[in-house]
Coordinates of C-alpha atoms in Angstrom, one line a residue:
Y6 CA -0.2 0.0 0.0
D7 CA 3.0 2.2 -0.5
K8 CA 5.3 2.8 -3.6
R9 CA 7.3 -0.4 -2.9
T10 CA 4.4 -2.7 -2.1
T11 CA 2.3 -1.4 -4.9
A12 CA 5.0 -2.6 -7.2
F13 CA 5.4 -6.2 -5.4
C14 CA 1.7 -6.5 -6.1
K15 CA 2.3 -6.1 -10.0
Y16 CA 5.2 -8.6 -9.6
D17 CA 7.8 -6.0 -10.7
Y18 CA 11.0 -6.5 -8.8
T19 CA 13.0 -3.9 -10.9
Q20 CA 12.7 -0.9 -9.2
I21 CA 15.6 0.2 -6.8
E22 CA 13.0 0.8 -3.7
Q23 CA 12.7 -3.3 -3.9
A24 CA 16.0 -4.2 -2.8
G25 CA 15.5 -3.4 0.9
I26 CA 12.4 -5.7 0.9
L27 CA 14.2 -8.4 -0.8
S28 CA 17.1 -8.2 1.6
D29 CA 14.8 -8.2 4.6
I30 CA 13.2 -11.2 3.4
W31 CA 16.4 -12.8 2.8
R32 CA 18.3 -11.8 6.0
E33 CA 15.4 -12.6 8.3
M34 CA 14.5 -15.9 7.0
F35 CA 18.3 -17.1 7.1
R36 CA 18.5 -15.4 10.6
A37 CA 15.6 -17.9 11.7
I38 CA 17.5 -21.0 9.8
G39 CA 20.5 -19.7 11.7
S40 CA 18.8 -19.9 15.0
C41 CA 17.5 -23.4 14.2
N42 CA 21.3 -24.5 13.3
K43 CA 22.6 -23.1 16.8
L44 CA 19.8 -25.1 18.5
I45 CA 20.7 -28.2 16.9
E46 CA 24.3 -27.8 17.5
E47 CA 23.9 -27.1 21.3
I48 CA 21.4 -29.7 21.8
E49 CA 23.2 -32.5 19.8
K50 CA 26.9 -31.6 21.1
T51 CA 26.3 -30.5 24.5
N52 CA 25.3 -32.7 27.5
V53 CA 22.0 -31.1 27.8
I54 CA 19.9 -32.6 30.5
F55 CA 16.1 -32.5 30.4
Y56 CA 13.6 -33.7 33.1
N57 CA 10.7 -34.5 31.0
S58 CA 10.7 -37.7 28.9
G59 CA 10.7 -36.9 25.0
Q60 CA 11.6 -33.1 25.6
K61 CA 14.8 -33.3 24.1
Q62 CA 13.4 -34.9 20.9
I63 CA 10.5 -32.8 20.7
I64 CA 12.7 -29.5 20.5
T65 CA 15.3 -31.2 18.2
G66 CA 12.7 -32.5 15.9
E67 CA 11.1 -29.1 15.7
A68 CA 14.4 -27.3 14.9
Y69 CA 15.0 -29.7 12.2
A70 CA 11.5 -29.2 10.9
L71 CA 11.9 -25.5 10.8
R72 CA 14.9 -25.6 9.0
G73 CA 13.5 -27.7 6.6
A74 CA 10.2 -25.7 6.3
L75 CA 12.1 -22.3 5.9
H76 CA 14.4 -23.5 3.3
F77 CA 11.5 -24.5 1.3
E78 CA 9.8 -21.1 1.5
L79 CA 12.8 -19.7 0.2
L80 CA 13.1 -22.2 -2.5
R81 CA 9.4 -21.2 -3.6
L82 CA 10.3 -17.7 -3.8
F83 CA 13.8 -17.5 -5.2
H84 CA 13.8 -20.5 -7.5
P85 CA 11.7 -21.1 -10.5
N86 CA 9.0 -23.9 -10.5
I87 CA 10.9 -27.1 -10.5
T88 CA 8.9 -28.3 -13.8
N89 CA 10.8 -25.2 -15.6
D90 CA 14.2 -25.5 -14.3
P91 CA 15.2 -28.3 -11.5
S92 CA 18.9 -27.4 -12.1
Y93 CA 18.5 -23.8 -11.2
R94 CA 20.8 -22.7 -8.7
A95 CA 20.5 -19.6 -6.2
L96 CA 20.3 -21.0 -2.7
P97 CA 22.3 -22.7 -0.1
Y98 CA 21.4 -25.1 2.3
M99 CA 22.6 -23.9 5.6
T100 CA 23.4 -26.7 8.2
T101 CA 25.8 -24.8 10.5
F102 CA 25.7 -21.7 12.5
G103 CA 28.1 -19.0 11.7
T104 CA 29.1 -16.7 9.1
Q105 CA 30.6 -19.1 6.3
V106 CA 27.9 -19.9 3.8
S107 CA 27.4 -23.1 2.1
P108 CA 27.5 -23.5 -1.8
S109 CA 24.5 -22.8 -3.9
L110 CA 22.5 -26.0 -4.7
S111 CA 20.0 -26.8 -7.5
T112 CA 16.4 -27.0 -6.8
T113 CA 16.4 -30.7 -6.9
E114 CA 19.7 -31.1 -4.6
L115 CA 17.7 -28.4 -2.0
L116 CA 14.6 -30.5 -2.1
S117 CA 16.4 -33.8 -1.3
K118 CA 17.8 -32.1 1.9
I119 CA 14.4 -30.3 2.8
I120 CA 12.7 -33.7 2.7
Q121 CA 15.5 -35.3 4.5
D122 CA 15.3 -32.7 7.4
L123 CA 11.6 -33.2 7.6
K124 CA 11.6 -37.0 7.4
F125 CA 14.2 -36.8 10.3
A126 CA 11.9 -34.6 12.4
A127 CA 8.8 -36.6 12.1
E128 CA 10.9 -39.8 13.3
L129 CA 11.7 -37.5 16.4
L130 CA 8.6 -36.1 17.2
K131 CA 6.1 -39.1 16.5
P132 CA 6.9 -41.2 19.7
Y133 CA 6.9 -38.0 21.8
D134 CA 4.7 -35.3 20.5
P135 CA 1.8 -34.4 22.8
I136 CA -0.4 -33.9 19.9
L137 CA 0.0 -37.5 19.2
T138 CA 0.2 -38.8 23.0
G139 CA -2.7 -36.7 24.1
I140 CA -1.2 -35.0 27.1
S141 CA -4.0 -32.4 28.4
S142 CA -3.5 -28.9 29.7
S143 CA -4.8 -30.2 33.2
S144 CA -2.0 -32.7 33.5
I145 CA 0.6 -30.4 32.5
K146 CA 3.8 -30.5 34.6
P147 CA 6.6 -27.8 34.9
G148 CA 8.7 -27.8 31.7
E149 CA 6.4 -30.3 29.8
I150 CA 4.9 -29.2 26.5
D151 CA 1.3 -28.7 26.5
S152 CA -0.8 -30.4 23.6
K153 CA -3.5 -27.5 23.7
L154 CA -0.7 -24.9 22.5
R155 CA 0.9 -27.2 19.8
T156 CA -0.3 -25.3 16.7
F157 CA 1.6 -22.6 17.9
E158 CA 4.6 -24.6 17.4
M159 CA 5.9 -27.0 14.7
N160 CA 4.1 -30.3 15.7
Y161 CA 4.1 -33.7 14.2
Y162 CA 1.0 -33.2 12.0
A163 CA 2.7 -29.8 10.8
V164 CA 5.5 -31.7 9.5
T165 CA 3.3 -34.2 7.7
A166 CA 1.3 -31.5 6.4
I167 CA 4.5 -29.6 5.1
L168 CA 5.9 -32.9 3.3
A169 CA 2.3 -33.1 1.6
R170 CA 2.7 -29.4 0.1
I171 CA 6.4 -30.5 -0.8
S172 CA 5.3 -33.9 -2.4
L173 CA 2.5 -32.1 -4.4
Y174 CA 5.1 -29.4 -5.6
T175 CA 7.3 -32.3 -6.9
G176 CA 4.6 -33.9 -8.5
N177 CA 4.8 -37.0 -6.3
Y178 CA 0.8 -37.4 -6.1
A179 CA 1.2 -40.6 -4.1
D180 CA 3.2 -39.3 -1.4
A181 CA 1.3 -36.0 -1.3
F182 CA -1.9 -37.9 -0.8
S183 CA -0.3 -40.3 2.1
Y184 CA 1.1 -37.1 4.3
A185 CA -2.1 -35.2 3.8
D186 CA -4.3 -38.2 4.6
E187 CA -2.1 -39.0 7.7
T188 CA -2.5 -35.2 8.8
F189 CA -6.2 -35.7 9.0
N190 CA -5.8 -38.6 11.6
H191 CA -5.6 -36.1 14.4
I192 CA -9.2 -35.3 13.4
R193 CA -10.2 -39.1 13.0
N194 CA -8.6 -40.5 16.1
V195 CA -9.0 -37.7 18.9
E196 CA -12.3 -37.2 20.5
S197 CA -13.7 -33.7 19.3
R198 CA -13.2 -32.1 22.7
N199 CA -9.4 -32.8 22.8
Q200 CA -8.7 -31.9 19.0
V201 CA -6.3 -29.0 18.6
F202 CA -7.2 -28.4 14.9
Y203 CA -10.3 -29.2 13.1
Y204 CA -12.7 -27.6 10.6
F205 CA -14.5 -24.4 12.0
T206 CA -17.8 -24.7 11.5
P207 CA -20.4 -21.5 11.3
G208 CA -21.6 -20.2 14.5
K209 CA -18.5 -21.7 16.6
Y210 CA -16.3 -19.0 18.1
G211 CA -17.8 -16.4 16.6
S212 CA -15.0 -13.7 16.9
D213 CA -12.4 -15.9 15.4
F214 CA -12.7 -14.7 11.8
S215 CA -9.4 -16.1 10.9
F216 CA -10.4 -19.7 11.6
S217 CA -7.4 -20.3 13.7
R218 CA -8.5 -23.7 14.9
E219 CA -8.1 -24.8 11.2
H220 CA -4.2 -23.9 11.4
I221 CA -2.2 -26.9 11.9
F222 CA 0.6 -24.4 12.4
G223 CA 0.6 -20.8 13.0
I224 CA 3.0 -18.1 13.8
A225 CA 1.9 -16.0 16.8
S226 CA 1.8 -12.3 16.1
P227 CA 1.6 -9.3 18.5
P228 CA -1.2 -6.7 18.3
E229 CA 1.3 -4.3 16.7
G230 CA 2.3 -6.9 14.2
L231 CA -0.3 -8.7 11.8
T232 CA -3.3 -7.1 13.4
Q233 CA -1.9 -3.5 12.9
L234 CA -1.1 -4.3 9.3
S235 CA -4.6 -5.3 8.8
E236 CA -6.1 -2.3 10.5
E237 CA -4.0 0.2 8.4
M238 CA -4.6 -1.7 5.1
F239 CA -8.3 -2.0 5.4
N240 CA -9.8 0.2 8.0
E241 CA -7.7 3.0 7.8
K242 CA -6.6 3.0 3.9
K243 CA -9.9 1.2 2.9
I244 CA -7.8 -0.8 0.4
K245 CA -10.7 -2.9 -1.4
T246 CA -10.8 -6.5 -2.8
R247 CA -10.4 -7.2 -6.4
T248 CA -13.6 -6.8 -8.2
G249 CA -16.3 -9.9 -8.8
L250 CA -16.1 -10.9 -5.2
K251 CA -19.5 -12.2 -5.5
D252 CA -18.5 -14.4 -8.5
I253 CA -15.8 -16.0 -6.3
F254 CA -18.2 -16.5 -3.6
P255 CA -21.3 -17.1 -5.5
E256 CA -23.0 -18.7 -2.5
A257 CA -24.2 -16.0 0.2
S258 CA -24.0 -18.8 2.8
D259 CA -20.2 -19.3 2.5
I260 CA -18.9 -18.6 5.9
R261 CA -15.6 -17.1 4.5
Y262 CA -17.6 -14.7 2.5
R263 CA -19.9 -13.7 5.5
A264 CA -17.1 -13.5 8.1
W265 CA -13.9 -12.0 6.2
F266 CA -15.4 -9.0 4.2
N267 CA -17.4 -6.1 4.8
S268 CA -19.3 -4.1 2.2
S269 CA -18.0 -0.6 1.6
G270 CA -21.0 0.2 -0.9
N271 CA -21.3 -0.1 -4.6
N272 CA -20.6 -3.8 -4.5
E273 CA -17.2 -3.2 -3.2
Y274 CA -15.7 -5.3 -0.4
I275 CA -13.0 -4.7 2.2
M276 CA -11.3 -7.7 4.1
S277 CA -11.4 -5.9 7.4
N278 CA -12.3 -8.8 9.7
K279 CA -10.0 -11.7 8.8
F280 CA -7.0 -10.5 10.4
G281 CA -8.2 -7.3 12.3
K282 CA -8.5 -6.3 15.8
E283 CA -12.1 -7.8 16.2
S284 CA -10.7 -11.4 15.3
L285 CA -9.5 -13.2 18.6
L286 CA -8.4 -16.7 19.3
I287 CA -10.5 -18.1 22.0
D288 CA -10.1 -20.5 24.7
Y289 CA -6.3 -21.4 23.8
N290 CA -5.3 -21.1 27.4
K291 CA -6.7 -20.2 30.7
T292 CA -5.6 -17.9 33.7
T293 CA -4.7 -19.3 37.2
S294 CA -8.3 -18.7 38.2
G295 CA -9.4 -21.2 35.3
E296 CA -11.1 -18.3 33.2
S297 CA -10.3 -18.5 29.3
T298 CA -8.2 -15.9 27.7
S299 CA -8.3 -14.5 24.2
L300 CA -5.1 -14.1 22.0
P301 CA -4.6 -12.0 18.9
V302 CA -4.5 -13.5 15.5
R303 CA -1.7 -15.5 14.3
I304 CA -0.2 -15.8 10.6
P305 CA -1.3 -19.3 9.3
F306 CA 1.8 -21.4 8.0
I307 CA -0.2 -24.4 7.0
K308 CA -4.0 -25.2 7.6
L309 CA -6.5 -28.0 7.1
G310 CA -7.9 -26.3 3.8
E311 CA -4.6 -26.6 1.9
V312 CA -4.2 -30.3 3.2
A313 CA -7.6 -31.1 2.0
L314 CA -7.0 -29.6 -1.3
I315 CA -3.6 -31.5 -1.6
A316 CA -5.4 -34.7 -0.9
A317 CA -8.0 -33.8 -3.5
E318 CA -5.7 -32.8 -6.2
S319 CA -3.6 -36.0 -5.7
L320 CA -6.3 -38.2 -5.9
N321 CA -7.7 -36.5 -8.9
E322 CA -4.5 -36.7 -10.9
Q323 CA -4.6 -40.3 -10.2
N324 CA -8.1 -40.8 -11.7
Q325 CA -9.6 -41.4 -8.2
I326 CA -12.3 -38.7 -8.7
D327 CA -15.2 -39.5 -6.5
D328 CA -12.5 -40.1 -3.6
A329 CA -11.1 -36.6 -4.4
A330 CA -14.5 -35.1 -4.6
Q331 CA -15.2 -35.9 -1.0
W332 CA -12.4 -34.0 0.3
I333 CA -13.6 -31.1 -1.0
I334 CA -17.2 -31.5 -0.1
D335 CA -16.4 -32.0 3.3
M336 CA -14.3 -29.0 3.3
E337 CA -16.9 -26.8 1.7
T338 CA -19.8 -28.3 4.0
S339 CA -17.8 -27.2 7.0
K340 CA -18.1 -23.8 5.4
G341 CA -21.7 -23.7 4.9
A342 CA -21.1 -23.9 1.2
S343 CA -22.3 -26.6 -1.6
Y344 CA -20.3 -25.6 -4.9
L345 CA -19.0 -29.2 -5.6
T346 CA -22.2 -31.1 -4.2
K347 CA -24.2 -29.3 -6.6
I348 CA -21.9 -30.4 -9.5
K349 CA -22.0 -33.7 -8.4
E350 CA -25.7 -33.9 -8.0
N351 CA -25.8 -32.7 -11.6
G352 CA -23.8 -35.5 -12.9
E353 CA -21.2 -33.0 -14.1
L354 CA -18.4 -34.5 -12.0
N355 CA -15.1 -35.5 -13.9
Q356 CA -11.4 -34.8 -13.7
N357 CA -11.6 -31.4 -15.3
T358 CA -14.4 -30.1 -13.5
L359 CA -12.7 -31.1 -10.3
R360 CA -9.7 -29.3 -11.2
K361 CA -11.7 -26.2 -11.9
V362 CA -13.2 -26.5 -8.5
I363 CA -9.8 -27.0 -6.9
R364 CA -8.6 -23.7 -8.5
E365 CA -11.5 -21.8 -7.4
E366 CA -11.3 -23.2 -3.7
Y367 CA -7.5 -21.8 -3.7
E368 CA -9.2 -18.4 -4.6
R369 CA -11.6 -18.7 -1.9
E370 CA -9.6 -20.1 1.0
F371 CA -6.4 -18.3 1.0
W372 CA -7.3 -14.5 1.0
G373 CA -4.3 -12.7 2.6
E374 CA -2.2 -15.7 3.2
G375 CA -0.1 -16.0 -0.1
Q376 CA -0.8 -19.5 -0.9
L377 CA -2.7 -18.6 -4.1
F378 CA 0.4 -17.1 -5.6
F379 CA 2.3 -20.3 -5.0
F380 CA -0.6 -22.0 -6.7
H381 CA -0.3 -19.8 -9.6
K382 CA 3.2 -20.4 -10.1
R383 CA 3.0 -24.2 -9.7
M384 CA 0.6 -24.5 -12.3
N385 CA 2.7 -22.1 -14.6
D386 CA -0.3 -19.7 -15.0
T387 CA 0.6 -17.1 -17.6
E388 CA -1.8 -14.6 -16.2
I389 CA -2.9 -13.4 -12.6
T390 CA -5.7 -11.3 -11.5
S391 CA -4.2 -8.5 -9.3
Y392 CA -5.6 -6.9 -6.1
D393 CA -7.1 -4.2 -8.1
G394 CA -8.9 -6.6 -10.6
T395 CA -6.3 -6.0 -13.3
K396 CA -4.8 -9.0 -15.3
I397 CA -0.9 -9.1 -15.0
E398 CA 1.0 -11.5 -17.5
M399 CA 3.2 -13.7 -15.9
S400 CA 6.6 -15.5 -16.7
N401 CA 9.4 -17.2 -14.8
K402 CA 10.8 -13.6 -14.2
Q403 CA 7.7 -12.5 -12.4
Y404 CA 7.4 -15.7 -10.3
T405 CA 11.0 -15.8 -9.3
L406 CA 12.3 -13.2 -6.8
P407 CA 15.8 -12.1 -7.7
V408 CA 18.6 -12.6 -4.9
P409 CA 19.1 -9.4 -3.4
P410 CA 22.6 -7.6 -4.0
N411 CA 25.5 -8.6 -1.6
A412 CA 23.5 -11.4 -0.2
F413 CA 26.4 -13.5 0.6

């Protein structure tokens, strides 16, 4: 919403003002990776004593998973789509703490290391993560990890969800579905009152406009972070959504349409609710007196909607159309919507119509979250509709951020 970000919204990285933003992204991401590496070095090379069973494995697993996940986010930004240039080299894979930079690797080589770290993390987390073992808040001892807050942390199911995301990116549909399906085991195998993530349904936690209960992993943000940015963009500057919002949400009953947007008149809408100050995360923790407290919104890193779409796309591309459709029907039903249900009832369900609905769900599900851009990139779309409704021609150059000057 200023000169620099407006250029970014047009996928123009040539202006000199962009260098600072690119450098900030690069520096802060690698700083976080460096913190993971420092933690791994200390915990593996030092005689650290933990008083709670599995605590060392959980912390170590989180560090490896975060290292892999952060490298993948950098890869999605600074490397072209793997289908276009798997040998492209721009990023190193950093596994040590310090100033010495590792050599740049190809996309294929980076993915191999990313997947290796995430699989190792899953092995460490699986026997001990309270999201699996079910340690409840009422039985938490000093130093133990609370299952109720695991979606604020890199938990086991966050790892399987990210592995599903990466497998789909590489075109490995079998693994993508397997990891996505495993992620949903939490909902299948845990009593509803003990679930820490699940589909948000209309009327439940009415002030949680960001649907935080669907976040498998979300990043905590203070009120002066994401909330303040949302307030500045939408309630102060009144930045409108792109035209044709009702065409994207043809069913007015869709809870996403009703919860996220406010009309500004003349059939124009502002996304003022989703991450705004009125959106509060309810009943995540309790005070010493037992009363529930509310938390400000957080940044969704990966959530149920994306994992369901990964499962559906993976099955559809393996020609398991009916099974694929059910994943989306379940997802849409939780939102008070019936887009695919109507298509199926009309006898119009096939592989191509399902591909179209998956694309439409990416447009509906990820407002303000950034995942739609990565969908367009993965699909090699040659055109994107900008935030103001204009059409932007896209190429590898627009999809691939340039490595900032003096990055190494």
